[in-house]
Coordinates of C-alpha atoms in Angstrom, one line a residue:
M19 CA 0.0 0.0 0.0
A20 CA 1.4 3.5 -1.0
T21 CA 2.5 5.7 1.9
D22 CA 4.0 9.2 2.1
K23 CA 6.0 8.2 5.2
H24 CA 9.7 8.1 4.9
F25 CA 12.7 7.8 7.2
D26 CA 14.9 10.8 8.1
L27 CA 18.4 9.7 7.3
A28 CA 20.0 12.1 9.8
Q29 CA 17.9 10.6 12.5
L30 CA 18.9 7.1 11.4
R31 CA 22.6 8.1 11.4
T32 CA 22.3 9.5 14.9
F33 CA 20.4 6.4 16.1
L34 CA 23.3 4.1 14.7
A35 CA 25.8 6.3 16.4
V36 CA 24.1 5.9 19.8
V37 CA 23.7 2.2 19.3
G38 CA 27.5 1.9 18.3
T39 CA 28.8 4.0 21.2
G40 CA 26.3 3.2 23.8
S41 CA 26.1 6.9 24.8
F42 CA 24.2 9.9 23.7
T43 CA 27.2 12.1 24.6
R44 CA 29.8 10.0 22.6
A45 CA 27.4 9.8 19.7
G46 CA 27.1 13.6 19.6
E47 CA 30.9 13.9 19.7
Q48 CA 31.2 11.4 16.9
L49 CA 28.7 13.3 14.7
G50 CA 29.5 16.9 15.8
L51 CA 26.1 17.3 17.4
S52 CA 25.1 18.6 20.8
Q53 CA 23.5 16.2 23.3
P54 CA 20.1 17.9 23.1
T55 CA 20.1 17.5 19.3
V56 CA 20.9 13.8 19.7
S57 CA 18.1 13.3 22.1
Q58 CA 15.7 15.2 19.8
H59 CA 16.7 12.9 16.8
I60 CA 16.0 9.8 18.9
R61 CA 12.7 11.1 20.3
R62 CA 11.4 12.0 16.8
L63 CA 12.5 8.7 15.4
E64 CA 10.7 6.8 18.2
D65 CA 7.6 8.9 17.6
F66 CA 7.7 8.1 13.9
M67 CA 8.1 4.4 14.6
G68 CA 5.5 4.4 17.5
R69 CA 7.9 2.1 19.4
A70 CA 10.7 2.4 21.9
L71 CA 14.1 1.9 20.4
L72 CA 16.4 2.6 23.3
I73 CA 16.2 2.1 27.0
R74 CA 18.1 4.8 28.9
D75 CA 19.1 4.9 32.5
T76 CA 21.7 6.8 34.5
R77 CA 24.5 4.4 33.6
K78 CA 23.9 3.0 30.1
V79 CA 21.9 2.9 26.9
S80 CA 20.5 -0.4 25.8
V81 CA 18.8 -1.4 22.6
T82 CA 15.3 -2.8 22.5
D83 CA 14.3 -5.7 20.1
N84 CA 12.6 -3.1 17.8
G85 CA 15.8 -1.0 18.0
L86 CA 17.9 -4.0 16.9
A87 CA 15.6 -4.7 14.0
L88 CA 15.7 -1.0 12.9
A89 CA 19.5 -0.9 13.2
G90 CA 19.8 -3.6 10.5
F91 CA 17.5 -1.7 8.1
A92 CA 19.2 1.6 8.9
R93 CA 22.6 0.4 8.0
Q94 CA 21.2 -0.9 4.6
M95 CA 19.4 2.4 3.9
L96 CA 22.4 4.6 4.8
A97 CA 24.8 2.4 2.8
T98 CA 22.6 2.6 -0.3
N99 CA 22.3 6.4 0.1
D100 CA 26.0 6.9 0.5
E101 CA 26.8 4.6 -2.4
A102 CA 24.3 6.6 -4.7
L103 CA 25.8 9.9 -3.6
S104 CA 29.3 8.7 -4.3
Y105 CA 28.4 7.2 -7.6
F106 CA 27.0 10.5 -9.0
S107 CA 29.0 13.1 -7.2
A108 CA 32.3 11.5 -8.1
G109 CA 31.4 11.4 -11.7
T110 CA 31.4 7.6 -11.7
A111 CA 28.1 7.3 -13.5
M112 CA 29.9 6.7 -16.8
S113 CA 30.8 3.2 -17.6
G114 CA 32.1 1.2 -20.6
R115 CA 35.4 1.0 -22.4
L116 CA 37.6 3.8 -23.6
R117 CA 40.4 2.9 -26.0
F118 CA 42.9 5.7 -25.8
G119 CA 46.1 6.2 -27.8
A120 CA 49.0 8.5 -27.1
A121 CA 52.2 9.4 -28.9
D122 CA 55.1 8.1 -26.8
E123 CA 56.7 11.6 -26.5
L124 CA 53.4 12.9 -25.0
A125 CA 53.3 10.0 -22.6
L126 CA 56.4 11.5 -20.9
T127 CA 54.5 14.6 -20.0
E128 CA 51.8 14.9 -17.2
L129 CA 49.8 12.4 -19.1
P130 CA 50.3 9.5 -16.7
S131 CA 49.1 11.6 -13.7
I132 CA 46.1 12.7 -15.8
L133 CA 45.2 9.1 -16.5
R134 CA 45.5 8.2 -12.9
A135 CA 43.2 10.9 -11.9
F136 CA 40.7 9.9 -14.6
R137 CA 40.6 6.3 -13.4
V138 CA 39.9 7.5 -9.9
D139 CA 37.1 9.8 -11.0
H140 CA 35.7 7.2 -13.4
P141 CA 36.5 3.8 -12.1
R142 CA 33.6 2.2 -14.1
I143 CA 35.3 3.1 -17.4
N144 CA 37.7 0.4 -18.6
L145 CA 40.6 2.5 -19.9
E146 CA 42.8 0.8 -22.5
L147 CA 46.0 2.6 -23.3
T148 CA 48.1 2.3 -26.5
V149 CA 51.4 4.1 -26.7
T150 CA 53.1 4.3 -30.1
Q151 CA 53.9 6.7 -33.0
S152 CA 51.3 9.3 -34.1
G153 CA 51.0 7.8 -37.6
T154 CA 50.2 4.4 -36.3
L155 CA 47.6 5.8 -33.9
Q156 CA 45.9 7.7 -36.7
R157 CA 45.6 4.5 -38.8
R158 CA 44.1 2.7 -35.8
L159 CA 41.7 5.5 -35.1
L160 CA 40.4 5.3 -38.7
A161 CA 40.2 1.6 -38.5
N162 CA 37.9 2.0 -35.4
H163 CA 40.4 0.3 -33.2
L164 CA 40.8 3.4 -30.9
D165 CA 38.3 5.9 -29.5
L166 CA 40.6 8.9 -28.8
I167 CA 44.2 9.7 -29.7
F168 CA 46.6 12.3 -28.4
I169 CA 49.2 12.9 -31.2
N170 CA 51.7 15.2 -32.8
Q171 CA 50.7 16.6 -36.2
Q172 CA 51.5 19.3 -38.7
A173 CA 50.5 22.7 -37.4
D174 CA 47.3 24.3 -38.8
S175 CA 46.1 20.9 -40.1
G176 CA 42.6 21.7 -38.8
Q177 CA 42.2 18.2 -37.4
G178 CA 40.9 17.5 -33.9
R179 CA 41.2 19.8 -30.9
L180 CA 44.4 21.7 -30.3
V181 CA 46.1 21.1 -26.9
R182 CA 49.2 23.1 -27.5
R183 CA 51.4 24.4 -30.3
D184 CA 55.2 24.2 -30.3
H185 CA 58.3 24.8 -32.4
L186 CA 60.2 21.9 -33.9
V187 CA 64.0 22.2 -33.4
W188 CA 67.2 20.3 -34.2
V189 CA 68.5 18.8 -30.9
G190 CA 72.0 17.5 -30.0
L191 CA 74.3 17.0 -27.1
E192 CA 75.2 20.0 -25.0
R193 CA 78.9 19.5 -25.6
G194 CA 78.6 18.0 -29.0
D195 CA 79.8 19.3 -32.3
L196 CA 78.6 18.9 -35.9
D197 CA 80.7 19.3 -39.1
P198 CA 78.7 21.7 -41.3
H199 CA 80.4 20.3 -44.4
A200 CA 79.6 16.6 -43.7
P201 CA 76.2 14.8 -44.2
V202 CA 73.9 15.5 -41.2
P203 CA 73.7 12.4 -39.0
L204 CA 70.0 11.8 -38.3
V205 CA 68.6 9.9 -35.4
T206 CA 65.0 9.4 -36.3
Y207 CA 61.8 7.4 -35.9
Q208 CA 61.0 4.7 -38.5
A209 CA 58.7 5.9 -41.3
P210 CA 56.0 7.1 -41.5
S211 CA 57.0 9.8 -39.0
H212 CA 56.1 13.5 -39.1
S213 CA 59.4 14.6 -37.5
R214 CA 61.4 12.4 -39.8
S215 CA 59.6 13.8 -42.9
V216 CA 60.1 17.4 -41.7
A217 CA 63.8 16.9 -41.0
I218 CA 64.5 15.3 -44.4
N219 CA 62.4 17.8 -46.4
A220 CA 64.1 20.8 -44.7
L221 CA 67.6 19.4 -45.3
E222 CA 66.9 18.7 -49.0
A223 CA 65.3 22.1 -49.5
E224 CA 68.5 23.7 -48.3
G225 CA 70.7 21.3 -50.4
R226 CA 72.2 19.7 -47.2
R227 CA 73.4 16.1 -47.4
W228 CA 72.2 13.7 -44.7
R229 CA 72.4 10.1 -43.6
V230 CA 70.3 8.2 -41.1
T231 CA 72.5 6.8 -38.3
C232 CA 69.7 5.3 -36.1
I233 CA 66.1 4.4 -36.5
T234 CA 63.9 3.8 -33.5
R235 CA 60.3 3.2 -32.6
E236 CA 60.2 5.3 -29.4
V237 CA 61.4 8.5 -27.8
N238 CA 63.6 6.8 -25.2
G239 CA 65.5 5.1 -28.1
L240 CA 65.7 8.4 -29.9
L241 CA 67.2 10.2 -26.8
A242 CA 69.6 7.2 -26.0
A243 CA 71.0 7.4 -29.6
V244 CA 71.6 11.1 -29.4
R245 CA 73.2 10.7 -26.0
A246 CA 75.5 8.1 -27.5
G247 CA 76.8 10.6 -30.0
L248 CA 75.1 8.9 -33.0
G249 CA 73.7 12.2 -34.4
V250 CA 71.0 14.8 -34.0
C251 CA 67.2 14.5 -33.8
V252 CA 64.1 16.7 -34.1
L253 CA 62.0 17.4 -31.1
A254 CA 59.4 19.9 -30.0
Q255 CA 61.2 22.8 -28.2
S256 CA 59.5 22.1 -25.0
R257 CA 60.8 18.5 -24.9
I258 CA 64.5 19.2 -25.0
P259 CA 66.2 17.3 -22.2
T260 CA 68.4 19.2 -19.8
D261 CA 71.6 17.5 -21.1
M262 CA 70.8 18.5 -24.7
R263 CA 70.5 21.8 -26.6
A264 CA 68.7 23.2 -29.5
L265 CA 70.9 23.3 -32.6
T266 CA 68.5 25.2 -35.0
G267 CA 70.4 28.0 -36.6
R268 CA 73.8 26.5 -35.9
Y269 CA 75.9 24.4 -38.3
D270 CA 73.8 25.7 -41.2
L271 CA 70.9 23.6 -40.0
P272 CA 67.6 24.9 -41.5
A273 CA 64.7 26.2 -39.6
L274 CA 61.8 23.8 -39.0
P275 CA 58.0 24.4 -38.9
D276 CA 55.7 24.4 -35.9
I277 CA 54.0 21.3 -34.6
E278 CA 50.7 20.7 -32.8
M279 CA 49.7 18.4 -30.1
A280 CA 46.1 17.5 -30.7
L281 CA 43.2 15.3 -29.7
L282 CA 41.4 13.3 -32.4
A283 CA 38.2 11.5 -31.5
N284 CA 36.5 8.6 -33.2
P285 CA 32.9 9.7 -34.2
R286 CA 31.7 6.2 -33.6
A287 CA 32.9 6.1 -30.0
A288 CA 30.7 6.8 -26.9
K289 CA 30.8 10.6 -26.5
E290 CA 30.7 10.9 -22.7
P291 CA 34.0 9.0 -21.9
V292 CA 35.8 10.6 -24.8
E293 CA 34.7 14.1 -23.8
A294 CA 35.6 13.5 -20.1
L295 CA 39.2 12.4 -20.9
S296 CA 39.6 15.2 -23.5
R297 CA 38.5 17.8 -21.1
A298 CA 41.0 16.5 -18.5
I299 CA 43.9 16.9 -21.0
L300 CA 42.7 20.2 -22.3
D301 CA 42.3 21.7 -18.8
L302 CA 45.9 20.9 -17.9
R303 CA 47.4 22.0 -21.3
M304 CA 50.4 19.7 -20.8
T305 CA 53.5 21.6 -19.5
P306 CA 56.9 20.7 -20.9
F307 CA 58.7 17.6 -19.7
R308 CA 62.4 17.2 -18.8
P309 CA 63.4 13.5 -19.3

């Protein structure tokens, strides 16, 4: 039969505190309530129930059979209430799978901390991370194997959502040297690679000879080869490690174009998870890293 009667959750919480502590005074201290307020909550709850829930004397507080029965229901009701509040207030209502890809250079920025925070805020989303080169990520996005990618791309390409723009520069060892008359030793990603194409096109446009001394799949390999003295590489200016320096303008090396860090979404993916992670990355705007 329908009824308009309902329990007051604050009164139930006070009741459980009294049952748990065996004292009106200690219950008030636990909840930050005055003793008169605790007494008022219990009195109103007993009036609502039409039954005695607690037996009070000068030494202790004991629970009646009706009080014990109510305590079980009260714990369930409060647990359900708290779970519902946590579910929606913490942003955990979203669920499902989010296939996210990031260029490995970008994975060395604050991206790991962003993803950790995203998993805390959205634990019901199964986040699958792929870290590889930008060109590979774009192909996987088009093939519907990824939902969102965070990549390097040509500036002013008009694709996706811009996170940050940067300058591409030649990078070498701080104490290194480069013979301006010899072929430029290139440390580069394997093709297809935007930075590789930019480097080779810029050198050939200036009539500079070049030779590839190392090909790698990831940024750690790129940096290791440069540190080993195998040659120079191309990086965004904000990503120059502290033990290396920008060489653009030196040794007759040509100027390089700008680059964009951008987010590209799969139009077939669920929009809510994609937008939530996109917003987390856009809000931070990704400060430079120092590997």
